[in-house]
Every structure is written in structure tokens, then in C-alpha cells.
PDB file of C-alpha atoms in Angstrom:
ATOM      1  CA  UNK A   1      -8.619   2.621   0.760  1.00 92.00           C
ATOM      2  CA  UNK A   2      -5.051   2.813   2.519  1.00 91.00           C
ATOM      3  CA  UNK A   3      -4.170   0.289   4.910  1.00 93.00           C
ATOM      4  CA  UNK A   4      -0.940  -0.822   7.091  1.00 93.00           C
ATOM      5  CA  UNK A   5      -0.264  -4.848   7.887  1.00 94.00           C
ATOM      6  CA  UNK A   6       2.079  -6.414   9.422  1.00 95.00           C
ATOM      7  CA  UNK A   7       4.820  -9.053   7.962  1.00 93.00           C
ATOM      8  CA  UNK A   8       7.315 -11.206   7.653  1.00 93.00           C
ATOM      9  CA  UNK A   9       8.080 -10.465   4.069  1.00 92.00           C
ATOM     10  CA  UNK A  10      10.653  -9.344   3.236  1.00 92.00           C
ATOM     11  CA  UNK A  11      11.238  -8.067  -0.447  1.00 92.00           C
ATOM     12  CA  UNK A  12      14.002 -10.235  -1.130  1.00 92.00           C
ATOM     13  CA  UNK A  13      11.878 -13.309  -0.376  1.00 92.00           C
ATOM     14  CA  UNK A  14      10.542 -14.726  -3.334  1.00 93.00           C
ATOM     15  CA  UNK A  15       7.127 -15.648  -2.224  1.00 89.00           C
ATOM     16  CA  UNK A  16       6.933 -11.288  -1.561  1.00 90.00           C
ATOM     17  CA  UNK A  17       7.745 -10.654  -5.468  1.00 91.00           C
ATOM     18  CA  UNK A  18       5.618 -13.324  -6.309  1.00 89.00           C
ATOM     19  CA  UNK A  19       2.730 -11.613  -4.496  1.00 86.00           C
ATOM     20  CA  UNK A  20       3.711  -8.609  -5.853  1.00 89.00           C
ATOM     21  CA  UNK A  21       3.253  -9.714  -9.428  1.00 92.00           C
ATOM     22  CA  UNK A  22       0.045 -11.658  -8.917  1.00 90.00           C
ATOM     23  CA  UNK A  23      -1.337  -8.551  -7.211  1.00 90.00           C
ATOM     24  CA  UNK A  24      -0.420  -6.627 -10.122  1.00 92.00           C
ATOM     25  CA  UNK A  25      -2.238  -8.614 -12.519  1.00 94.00           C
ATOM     26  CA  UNK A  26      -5.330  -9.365 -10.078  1.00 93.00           C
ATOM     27  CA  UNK A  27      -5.372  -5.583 -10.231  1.00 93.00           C
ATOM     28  CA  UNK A  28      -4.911  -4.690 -13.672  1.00 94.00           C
ATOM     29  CA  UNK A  29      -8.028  -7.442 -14.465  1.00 95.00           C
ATOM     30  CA  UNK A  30     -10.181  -5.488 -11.635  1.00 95.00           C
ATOM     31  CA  UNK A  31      -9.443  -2.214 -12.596  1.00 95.00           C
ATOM     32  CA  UNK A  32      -7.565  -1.330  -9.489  1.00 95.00           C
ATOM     33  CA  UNK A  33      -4.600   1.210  -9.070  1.00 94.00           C
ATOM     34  CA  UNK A  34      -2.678   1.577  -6.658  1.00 92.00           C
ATOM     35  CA  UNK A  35       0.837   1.835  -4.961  1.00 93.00           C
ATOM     36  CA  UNK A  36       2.561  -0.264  -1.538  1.00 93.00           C
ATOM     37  CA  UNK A  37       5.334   0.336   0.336  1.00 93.00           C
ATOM     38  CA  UNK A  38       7.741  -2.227   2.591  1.00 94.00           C
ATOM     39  CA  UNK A  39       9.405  -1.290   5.511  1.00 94.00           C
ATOM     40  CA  UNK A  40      10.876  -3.289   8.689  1.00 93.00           C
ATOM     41  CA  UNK A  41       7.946  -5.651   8.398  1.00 94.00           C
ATOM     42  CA  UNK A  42       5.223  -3.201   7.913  1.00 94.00           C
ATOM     43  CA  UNK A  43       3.570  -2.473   4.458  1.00 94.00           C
ATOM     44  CA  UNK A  44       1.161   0.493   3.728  1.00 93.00           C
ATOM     45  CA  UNK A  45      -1.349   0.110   0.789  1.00 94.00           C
ATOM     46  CA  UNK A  46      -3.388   2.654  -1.381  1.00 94.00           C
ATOM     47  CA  UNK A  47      -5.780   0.791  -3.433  1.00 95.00           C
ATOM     48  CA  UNK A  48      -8.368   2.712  -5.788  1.00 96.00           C
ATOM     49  CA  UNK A  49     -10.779   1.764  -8.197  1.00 95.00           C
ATOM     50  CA  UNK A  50     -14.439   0.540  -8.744  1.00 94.00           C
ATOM     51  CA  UNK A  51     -16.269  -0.046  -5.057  1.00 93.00           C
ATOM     52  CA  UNK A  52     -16.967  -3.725  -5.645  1.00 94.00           C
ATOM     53  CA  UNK A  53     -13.484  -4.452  -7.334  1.00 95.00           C
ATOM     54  CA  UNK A  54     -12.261  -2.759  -3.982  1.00 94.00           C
ATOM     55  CA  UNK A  55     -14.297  -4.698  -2.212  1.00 94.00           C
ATOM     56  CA  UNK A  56     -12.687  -8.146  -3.405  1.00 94.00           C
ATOM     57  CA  UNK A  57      -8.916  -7.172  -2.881  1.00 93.00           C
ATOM     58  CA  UNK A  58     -10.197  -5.986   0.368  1.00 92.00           C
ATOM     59  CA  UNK A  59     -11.008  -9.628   1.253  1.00 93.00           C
ATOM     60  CA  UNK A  60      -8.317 -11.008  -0.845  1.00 91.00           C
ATOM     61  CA  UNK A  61      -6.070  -9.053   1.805  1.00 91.00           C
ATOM     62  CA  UNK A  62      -8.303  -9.746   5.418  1.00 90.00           C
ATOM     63  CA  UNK A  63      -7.816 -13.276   4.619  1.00 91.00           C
ATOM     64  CA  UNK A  64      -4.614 -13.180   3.538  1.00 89.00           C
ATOM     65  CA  UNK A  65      -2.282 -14.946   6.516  1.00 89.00           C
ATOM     66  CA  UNK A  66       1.062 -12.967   5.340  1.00 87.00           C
ATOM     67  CA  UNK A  67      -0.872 -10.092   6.360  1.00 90.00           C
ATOM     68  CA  UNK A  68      -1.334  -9.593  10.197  1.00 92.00           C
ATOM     69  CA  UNK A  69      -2.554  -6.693  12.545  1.00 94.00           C
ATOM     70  CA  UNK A  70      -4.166  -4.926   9.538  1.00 93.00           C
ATOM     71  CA  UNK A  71      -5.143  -1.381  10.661  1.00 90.00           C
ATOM     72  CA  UNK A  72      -7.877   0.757   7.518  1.00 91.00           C
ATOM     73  CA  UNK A  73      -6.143   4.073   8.120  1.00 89.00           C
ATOM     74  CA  UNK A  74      -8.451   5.880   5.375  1.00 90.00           C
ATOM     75  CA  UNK A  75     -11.645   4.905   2.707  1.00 90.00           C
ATOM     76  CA  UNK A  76     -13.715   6.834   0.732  1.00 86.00           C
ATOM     77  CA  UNK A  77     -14.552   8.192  -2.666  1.00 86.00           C
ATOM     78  CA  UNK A  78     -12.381  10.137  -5.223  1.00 83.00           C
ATOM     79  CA  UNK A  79     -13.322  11.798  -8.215  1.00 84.00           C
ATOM     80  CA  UNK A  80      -9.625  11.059 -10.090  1.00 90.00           C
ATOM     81  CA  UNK A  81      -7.035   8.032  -9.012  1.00 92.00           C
ATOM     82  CA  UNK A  82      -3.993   9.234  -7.229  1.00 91.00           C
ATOM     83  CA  UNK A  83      -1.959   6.377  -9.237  1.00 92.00           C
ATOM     84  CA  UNK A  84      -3.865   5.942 -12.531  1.00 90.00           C
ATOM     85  CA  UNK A  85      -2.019   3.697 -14.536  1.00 87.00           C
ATOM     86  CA  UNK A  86      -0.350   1.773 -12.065  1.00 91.00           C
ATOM     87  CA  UNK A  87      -1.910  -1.476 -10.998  1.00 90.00           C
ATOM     88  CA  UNK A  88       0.465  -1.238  -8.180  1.00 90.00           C
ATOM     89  CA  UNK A  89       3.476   0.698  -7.686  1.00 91.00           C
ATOM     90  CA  UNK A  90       5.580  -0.648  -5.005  1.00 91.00           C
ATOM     91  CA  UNK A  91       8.602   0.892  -3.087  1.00 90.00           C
ATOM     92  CA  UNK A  92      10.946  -0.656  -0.152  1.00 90.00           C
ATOM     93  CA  UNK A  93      12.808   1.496   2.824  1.00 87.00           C
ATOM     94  CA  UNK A  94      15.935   0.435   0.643  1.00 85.00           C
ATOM     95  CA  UNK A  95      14.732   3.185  -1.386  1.00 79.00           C
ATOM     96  CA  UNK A  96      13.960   5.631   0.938  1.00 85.00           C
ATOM     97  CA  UNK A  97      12.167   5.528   4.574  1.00 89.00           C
ATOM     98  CA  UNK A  98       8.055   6.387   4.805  1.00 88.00           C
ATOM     99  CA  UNK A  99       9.085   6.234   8.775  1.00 87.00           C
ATOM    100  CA  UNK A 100      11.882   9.676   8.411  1.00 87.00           C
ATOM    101  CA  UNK A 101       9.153  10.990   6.087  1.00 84.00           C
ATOM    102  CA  UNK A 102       6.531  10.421   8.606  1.00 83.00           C
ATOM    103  CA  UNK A 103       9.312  11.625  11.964  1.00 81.00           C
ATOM    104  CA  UNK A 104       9.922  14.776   9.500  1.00 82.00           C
ATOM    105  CA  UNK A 105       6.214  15.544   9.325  1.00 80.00           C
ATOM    106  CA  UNK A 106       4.696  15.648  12.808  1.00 72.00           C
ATOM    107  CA  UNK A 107       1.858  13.829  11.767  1.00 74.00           C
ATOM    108  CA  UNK A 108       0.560  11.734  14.967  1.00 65.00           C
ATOM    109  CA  UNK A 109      -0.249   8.145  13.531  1.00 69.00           C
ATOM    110  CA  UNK A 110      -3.319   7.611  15.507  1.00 67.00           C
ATOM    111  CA  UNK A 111      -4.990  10.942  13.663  1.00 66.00           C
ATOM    112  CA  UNK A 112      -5.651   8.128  10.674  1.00 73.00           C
ATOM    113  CA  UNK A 113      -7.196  10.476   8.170  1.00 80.00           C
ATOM    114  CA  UNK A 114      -4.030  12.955   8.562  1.00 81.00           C
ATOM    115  CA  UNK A 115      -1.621  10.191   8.790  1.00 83.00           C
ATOM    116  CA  UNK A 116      -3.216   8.396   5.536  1.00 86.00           C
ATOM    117  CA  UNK A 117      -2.808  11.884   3.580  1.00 87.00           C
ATOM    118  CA  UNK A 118       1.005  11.893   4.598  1.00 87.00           C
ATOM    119  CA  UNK A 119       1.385   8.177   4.036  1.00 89.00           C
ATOM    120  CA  UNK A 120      -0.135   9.447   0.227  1.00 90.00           C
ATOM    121  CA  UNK A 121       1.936  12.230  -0.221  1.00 89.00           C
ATOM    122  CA  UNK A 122       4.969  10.602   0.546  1.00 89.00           C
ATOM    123  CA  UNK A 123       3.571   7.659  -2.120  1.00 90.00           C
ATOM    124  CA  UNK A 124       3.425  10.192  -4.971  1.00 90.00           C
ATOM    125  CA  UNK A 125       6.325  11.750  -3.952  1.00 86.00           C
ATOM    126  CA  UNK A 126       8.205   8.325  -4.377  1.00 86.00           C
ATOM    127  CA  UNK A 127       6.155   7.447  -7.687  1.00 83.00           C
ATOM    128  CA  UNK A 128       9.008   8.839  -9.791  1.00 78.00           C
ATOM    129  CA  UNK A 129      11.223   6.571  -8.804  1.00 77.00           C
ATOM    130  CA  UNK A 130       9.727   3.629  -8.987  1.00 78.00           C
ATOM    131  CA  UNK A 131       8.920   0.833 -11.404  1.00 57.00           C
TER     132      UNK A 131
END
């Protein structure tokens, strides 16, 4: 599943790291991969894993009040994880900017399937570089 929410997070906050790390363990316990990115309020999530693991982070995140305006862009099935090994990868615009990527692509947003395959590629295209 790939979703976008918004925020007001910020990455410097210290109530967003300590999401961040409780998400990564919560993750790591259910099996779920994954990778989020920050930027001007607006974060974009690929989670992966078993349905029914999915299925709880999904509701962890819908009632979630940090999380507003949430918008599924993409869900289905895959035979392999996109970020195996990472219960979630995470990225900021201070590292570089999903929007340019997205500006750069001609992707229309509203197309979600095409727009969730960019939003990916630019993910594993960042996974590199992140920690």
C-alpha cells in the first residue's frame, strides 16, 4: 500500500523521530517493510508485508490524528518487497525533493496508480542514501 497524509510534523520535532522509531519497531514485530518520505507537510508511505499485518498499520495510521487528508494512492499484491529489509526507510526534502522528481516526470497526480509507481521509483532511487 502507498499512501500520502498530511502534517504538521516536521522532522526536527521530536514527537516525528519518535514516531519514526516506534514505527520501525511496530514494523519489524509485524513483518512489515517499507520506506516514507517528508516534505512541506506532506508524507508518502510504501508499506509491504503480510495482508493482515498491513491491515493493522493501516488502522494504526486512519486513526492516527498527526495524520490528516490521507489519500490510498496504490494497494495490491507483490510477489517480492520493494524494501526488504527495511522496516522503514525514511527520507526528508532536506535530502532531496519527491515534488522536482515528480515536476521532472510528467506524471499527473490524480492518475494514482502512475503517480504511486513514480512516488516508488523515486523511493528506491533514494534508498541508497538513506539510513
Amino acid at each position: 500500500m502507498i499512501y500520502r497524509s498530511h502534517t504538521d510534523l516536521t522532522p526536527s520535532d521530536d514527537a516525528y523521530r519518535h514516531i519514526i522509531d516506534r514505527a520501525r519497531a511496530r514494523n519489524f514485530s509485524l513483518d512489515i517493510t517499507g520506506f516514507l518520505h517528508w516534505e512541506d507537510g506532506i508524507i508518502h508511505q510504501w508499506i509491504e508485508g503480510p495482508a493482515a499485518e498491513l491491515f493493522i498499520v493501516e488502522q494504526v495510521i486512519l486513526s492516527d490524528r498527526r495524520h490528516r487528508n490521507i489519500t490510498v494512492l496504490d494497494r495490491g499484491h507483490a510477489l517480492e518487497r520493494e524494501f526488504e529489509g527495511w522496516s522503514m526507510a525514511a527520507s526528508t526534502s532536506e535530502d532531496s525533493s519527491l515534488f522536482e522528481f515528480i515536476t521532472r516526470s510528467a506524471i499527473a497526480s490524480f492518475a494514482h496508480a502512475a503517480h504511486a509507481r513514480n512516488i516508488l521509483s523515486f523511493m528506491k532511487h533514494r534508498l541508497p542514501q538513506v539510513a
